[in-house]
């Protein structure tokens, strides 16, 4: 896949089950939308630098750009995990009763998917433990968030 154009990469990937792709092939396919030539080489560079696909997708813009990643590609990488987390949140029925730590933990795991900084949310529940609202209170740095 290393010398194929982005269009050829996408065509090749369209013929395969996405679940059967290696991390390198999957990342190459994603990068091919923002990198016209050399997506496979860039995927290899990123996986070498960050160790895993998760490492690439949670890297900061600065880290990605230090490896010659353009703004569009950095934005794409930054959006994938939060989009996935949002899709997982949408699968939770609105009438779910958050009556256990496990259910609350599952909701929050989905909510924080892809975040790379601390965030504080306020979860408001009705008397029957269904979600009334979940609001972002504050955003902090990598390991702290201040409340005023």
PDB file of N, CA, C and O in Angstrom, residues 20-46:
ATOM      1  N   UNK A  20     -11.113  -6.138   9.471  1.00  0.00           N
ATOM      2  CA  UNK A  20      -9.977  -7.022   9.184  1.00  0.00           C
ATOM      3  C   UNK A  20      -8.695  -6.258   8.879  1.00  0.00           C
ATOM      4  O   UNK A  20      -7.651  -6.860   8.661  1.00  0.00           O
ATOM      5  N   UNK A  21      -8.771  -4.940   8.868  1.00  0.00           N
ATOM      6  CA  UNK A  21      -7.598  -4.139   8.531  1.00  0.00           C
ATOM      7  C   UNK A  21      -6.615  -4.088   9.697  1.00  0.00           C
ATOM      8  O   UNK A  21      -7.013  -4.077  10.864  1.00  0.00           O
ATOM      9  N   UNK A  22      -5.349  -4.019   9.386  1.00  0.00           N
ATOM     10  CA  UNK A  22      -4.342  -3.783  10.417  1.00  0.00           C
ATOM     11  C   UNK A  22      -4.434  -2.319  10.845  1.00  0.00           C
ATOM     12  O   UNK A  22      -5.044  -1.493  10.140  1.00  0.00           O
ATOM     13  N   UNK A  23      -3.820  -1.972  11.960  1.00  0.00           N
ATOM     14  CA  UNK A  23      -3.807  -0.572  12.389  1.00  0.00           C
ATOM     15  C   UNK A  23      -3.179   0.312  11.315  1.00  0.00           C
ATOM     16  O   UNK A  23      -3.658   1.413  11.042  1.00  0.00           O
ATOM     17  N   UNK A  24      -2.126  -0.181  10.691  1.00  0.00           N
ATOM     18  CA  UNK A  24      -1.447   0.593   9.642  1.00  0.00           C
ATOM     19  C   UNK A  24      -2.383   0.833   8.463  1.00  0.00           C
ATOM     20  O   UNK A  24      -2.472   1.955   7.943  1.00  0.00           O
ATOM     21  N   UNK A  25      -3.101  -0.200   8.038  1.00  0.00           N
ATOM     22  CA  UNK A  25      -4.016  -0.055   6.901  1.00  0.00           C
ATOM     23  C   UNK A  25      -5.175   0.883   7.242  1.00  0.00           C
ATOM     24  O   UNK A  25      -5.565   1.724   6.424  1.00  0.00           O
ATOM     25  N   UNK A  26      -5.712   0.749   8.448  1.00  0.00           N
ATOM     26  CA  UNK A  26      -6.816   1.607   8.865  1.00  0.00           C
ATOM     27  C   UNK A  26      -6.375   3.068   8.932  1.00  0.00           C
ATOM     28  O   UNK A  26      -7.050   3.959   8.405  1.00  0.00           O
ATOM     29  N   UNK A  27      -5.216   3.312   9.531  1.00  0.00           N
ATOM     30  CA  UNK A  27      -4.708   4.675   9.617  1.00  0.00           C
ATOM     31  C   UNK A  27      -4.381   5.224   8.232  1.00  0.00           C
ATOM     32  O   UNK A  27      -4.667   6.380   7.935  1.00  0.00           O
ATOM     33  N   UNK A  28      -3.837   4.390   7.375  1.00  0.00           N
ATOM     34  CA  UNK A  28      -3.559   4.814   5.996  1.00  0.00           C
ATOM     35  C   UNK A  28      -4.850   5.246   5.307  1.00  0.00           C
ATOM     36  O   UNK A  28      -4.898   6.284   4.640  1.00  0.00           O
ATOM     37  N   UNK A  29      -5.895   4.463   5.481  1.00  0.00           N
ATOM     38  CA  UNK A  29      -7.184   4.816   4.883  1.00  0.00           C
ATOM     39  C   UNK A  29      -7.706   6.141   5.391  1.00  0.00           C
ATOM     40  O   UNK A  29      -8.186   6.976   4.616  1.00  0.00           O
ATOM     41  N   UNK A  30      -7.614   6.366   6.700  1.00  0.00           N
ATOM     42  CA  UNK A  30      -8.067   7.635   7.273  1.00  0.00           C
ATOM     43  C   UNK A  30      -7.231   8.804   6.761  1.00  0.00           C
ATOM     44  O   UNK A  30      -7.764   9.835   6.352  1.00  0.00           O
ATOM     45  N   UNK A  31      -5.922   8.631   6.778  1.00  0.00           N
ATOM     46  CA  UNK A  31      -5.030   9.704   6.353  1.00  0.00           C
ATOM     47  C   UNK A  31      -5.174  10.030   4.875  1.00  0.00           C
ATOM     48  O   UNK A  31      -4.926  11.159   4.453  1.00  0.00           O
ATOM     49  N   UNK A  32      -5.610   9.050   4.094  1.00  0.00           N
ATOM     50  CA  UNK A  32      -5.710   9.266   2.647  1.00  0.00           C
ATOM     51  C   UNK A  32      -6.722  10.355   2.289  1.00  0.00           C
ATOM     52  O   UNK A  32      -6.689  10.886   1.189  1.00  0.00           O
ATOM     53  N   UNK A  33      -7.588  10.715   3.226  1.00  0.00           N
ATOM     54  CA  UNK A  33      -8.569  11.777   2.959  1.00  0.00           C
ATOM     55  C   UNK A  33      -7.963  13.170   3.101  1.00  0.00           C
ATOM     56  O   UNK A  33      -8.522  14.146   2.617  1.00  0.00           O
ATOM     57  N   UNK A  34      -6.831  13.262   3.799  1.00  0.00           N
ATOM     58  CA  UNK A  34      -6.210  14.576   3.989  1.00  0.00           C
ATOM     59  C   UNK A  34      -4.778  14.635   3.466  1.00  0.00           C
ATOM     60  O   UNK A  34      -4.193  15.712   3.432  1.00  0.00           O
ATOM     61  N   UNK A  35      -4.242  13.500   3.080  1.00  0.00           N
ATOM     62  CA  UNK A  35      -2.871  13.440   2.565  1.00  0.00           C
ATOM     63  C   UNK A  35      -2.930  12.846   1.160  1.00  0.00           C
ATOM     64  O   UNK A  35      -3.152  11.644   1.006  1.00  0.00           O
ATOM     65  N   UNK A  36      -2.779  13.671   0.123  1.00  0.00           N
ATOM     66  CA  UNK A  36      -2.938  13.188  -1.250  1.00  0.00           C
ATOM     67  C   UNK A  36      -1.922  12.118  -1.654  1.00  0.00           C
ATOM     68  O   UNK A  36      -2.247  11.197  -2.382  1.00  0.00           O
ATOM     69  N   UNK A  37      -0.699  12.232  -1.183  1.00  0.00           N
ATOM     70  CA  UNK A  37       0.346  11.271  -1.529  1.00  0.00           C
ATOM     71  C   UNK A  37       1.144  10.940  -0.274  1.00  0.00           C
ATOM     72  O   UNK A  37       1.437  11.823   0.529  1.00  0.00           O
ATOM     73  N   UNK A  38       1.465   9.672  -0.102  1.00  0.00           N
ATOM     74  CA  UNK A  38       2.305   9.277   1.022  1.00  0.00           C
ATOM     75  C   UNK A  38       1.564   8.982   2.303  1.00  0.00           C
ATOM     76  O   UNK A  38       2.167   9.001   3.385  1.00  0.00           O
ATOM     77  N   UNK A  39       0.258   8.677   2.229  1.00  0.00           N
ATOM     78  CA  UNK A  39      -0.516   8.387   3.437  1.00  0.00           C
ATOM     79  C   UNK A  39       0.031   7.161   4.163  1.00  0.00           C
ATOM     80  O   UNK A  39       0.109   7.140   5.394  1.00  0.00           O
ATOM     81  N   UNK A  40       0.429   6.155   3.416  1.00  0.00           N
ATOM     82  CA  UNK A  40       0.947   4.930   4.040  1.00  0.00           C
ATOM     83  C   UNK A  40       2.265   5.199   4.758  1.00  0.00           C
ATOM     84  O   UNK A  40       2.489   4.702   5.868  1.00  0.00           O
ATOM     85  N   UNK A  41       3.120   5.990   4.152  1.00  0.00           N
ATOM     86  CA  UNK A  41       4.391   6.330   4.803  1.00  0.00           C
ATOM     87  C   UNK A  41       4.145   7.150   6.064  1.00  0.00           C
ATOM     88  O   UNK A  41       4.800   6.934   7.093  1.00  0.00           O
ATOM     89  N   UNK A  42       3.208   8.091   5.994  1.00  0.00           N
ATOM     90  CA  UNK A  42       2.892   8.897   7.163  1.00  0.00           C
ATOM     91  C   UNK A  42       2.287   8.026   8.264  1.00  0.00           C
ATOM     92  O   UNK A  42       2.623   8.184   9.440  1.00  0.00           O
ATOM     93  N   UNK A  43       1.415   7.097   7.896  1.00  0.00           N
ATOM     94  CA  UNK A  43       0.825   6.187   8.878  1.00  0.00           C
ATOM     95  C   UNK A  43       1.923   5.403   9.592  1.00  0.00           C
ATOM     96  O   UNK A  43       1.902   5.252  10.822  1.00  0.00           O
ATOM     97  N   UNK A  44       2.883   4.918   8.846  1.00  0.00           N
ATOM     98  CA  UNK A  44       3.998   4.171   9.433  1.00  0.00           C
ATOM     99  C   UNK A  44       4.800   5.064  10.385  1.00  0.00           C
ATOM    100  O   UNK A  44       5.141   4.658  11.502  1.00  0.00           O
ATOM    101  N   UNK A  45       5.084   6.285   9.977  1.00  0.00           N
ATOM    102  CA  UNK A  45       5.822   7.232  10.810  1.00  0.00           C
ATOM    103  C   UNK A  45       5.075   7.506  12.116  1.00  0.00           C
ATOM    104  O   UNK A  45       5.666   7.502  13.202  1.00  0.00           O
ATOM    105  N   UNK A  46       3.762   7.738  12.013  1.00  0.00           N
ATOM    106  CA  UNK A  46       2.965   8.051  13.191  1.00  0.00           C
ATOM    107  C   UNK A  46       2.872   6.859  14.140  1.00  0.00           C
ATOM    108  O   UNK A  46       2.996   7.016  15.360  1.00  0.00           O
TER     109      UNK A  46
END
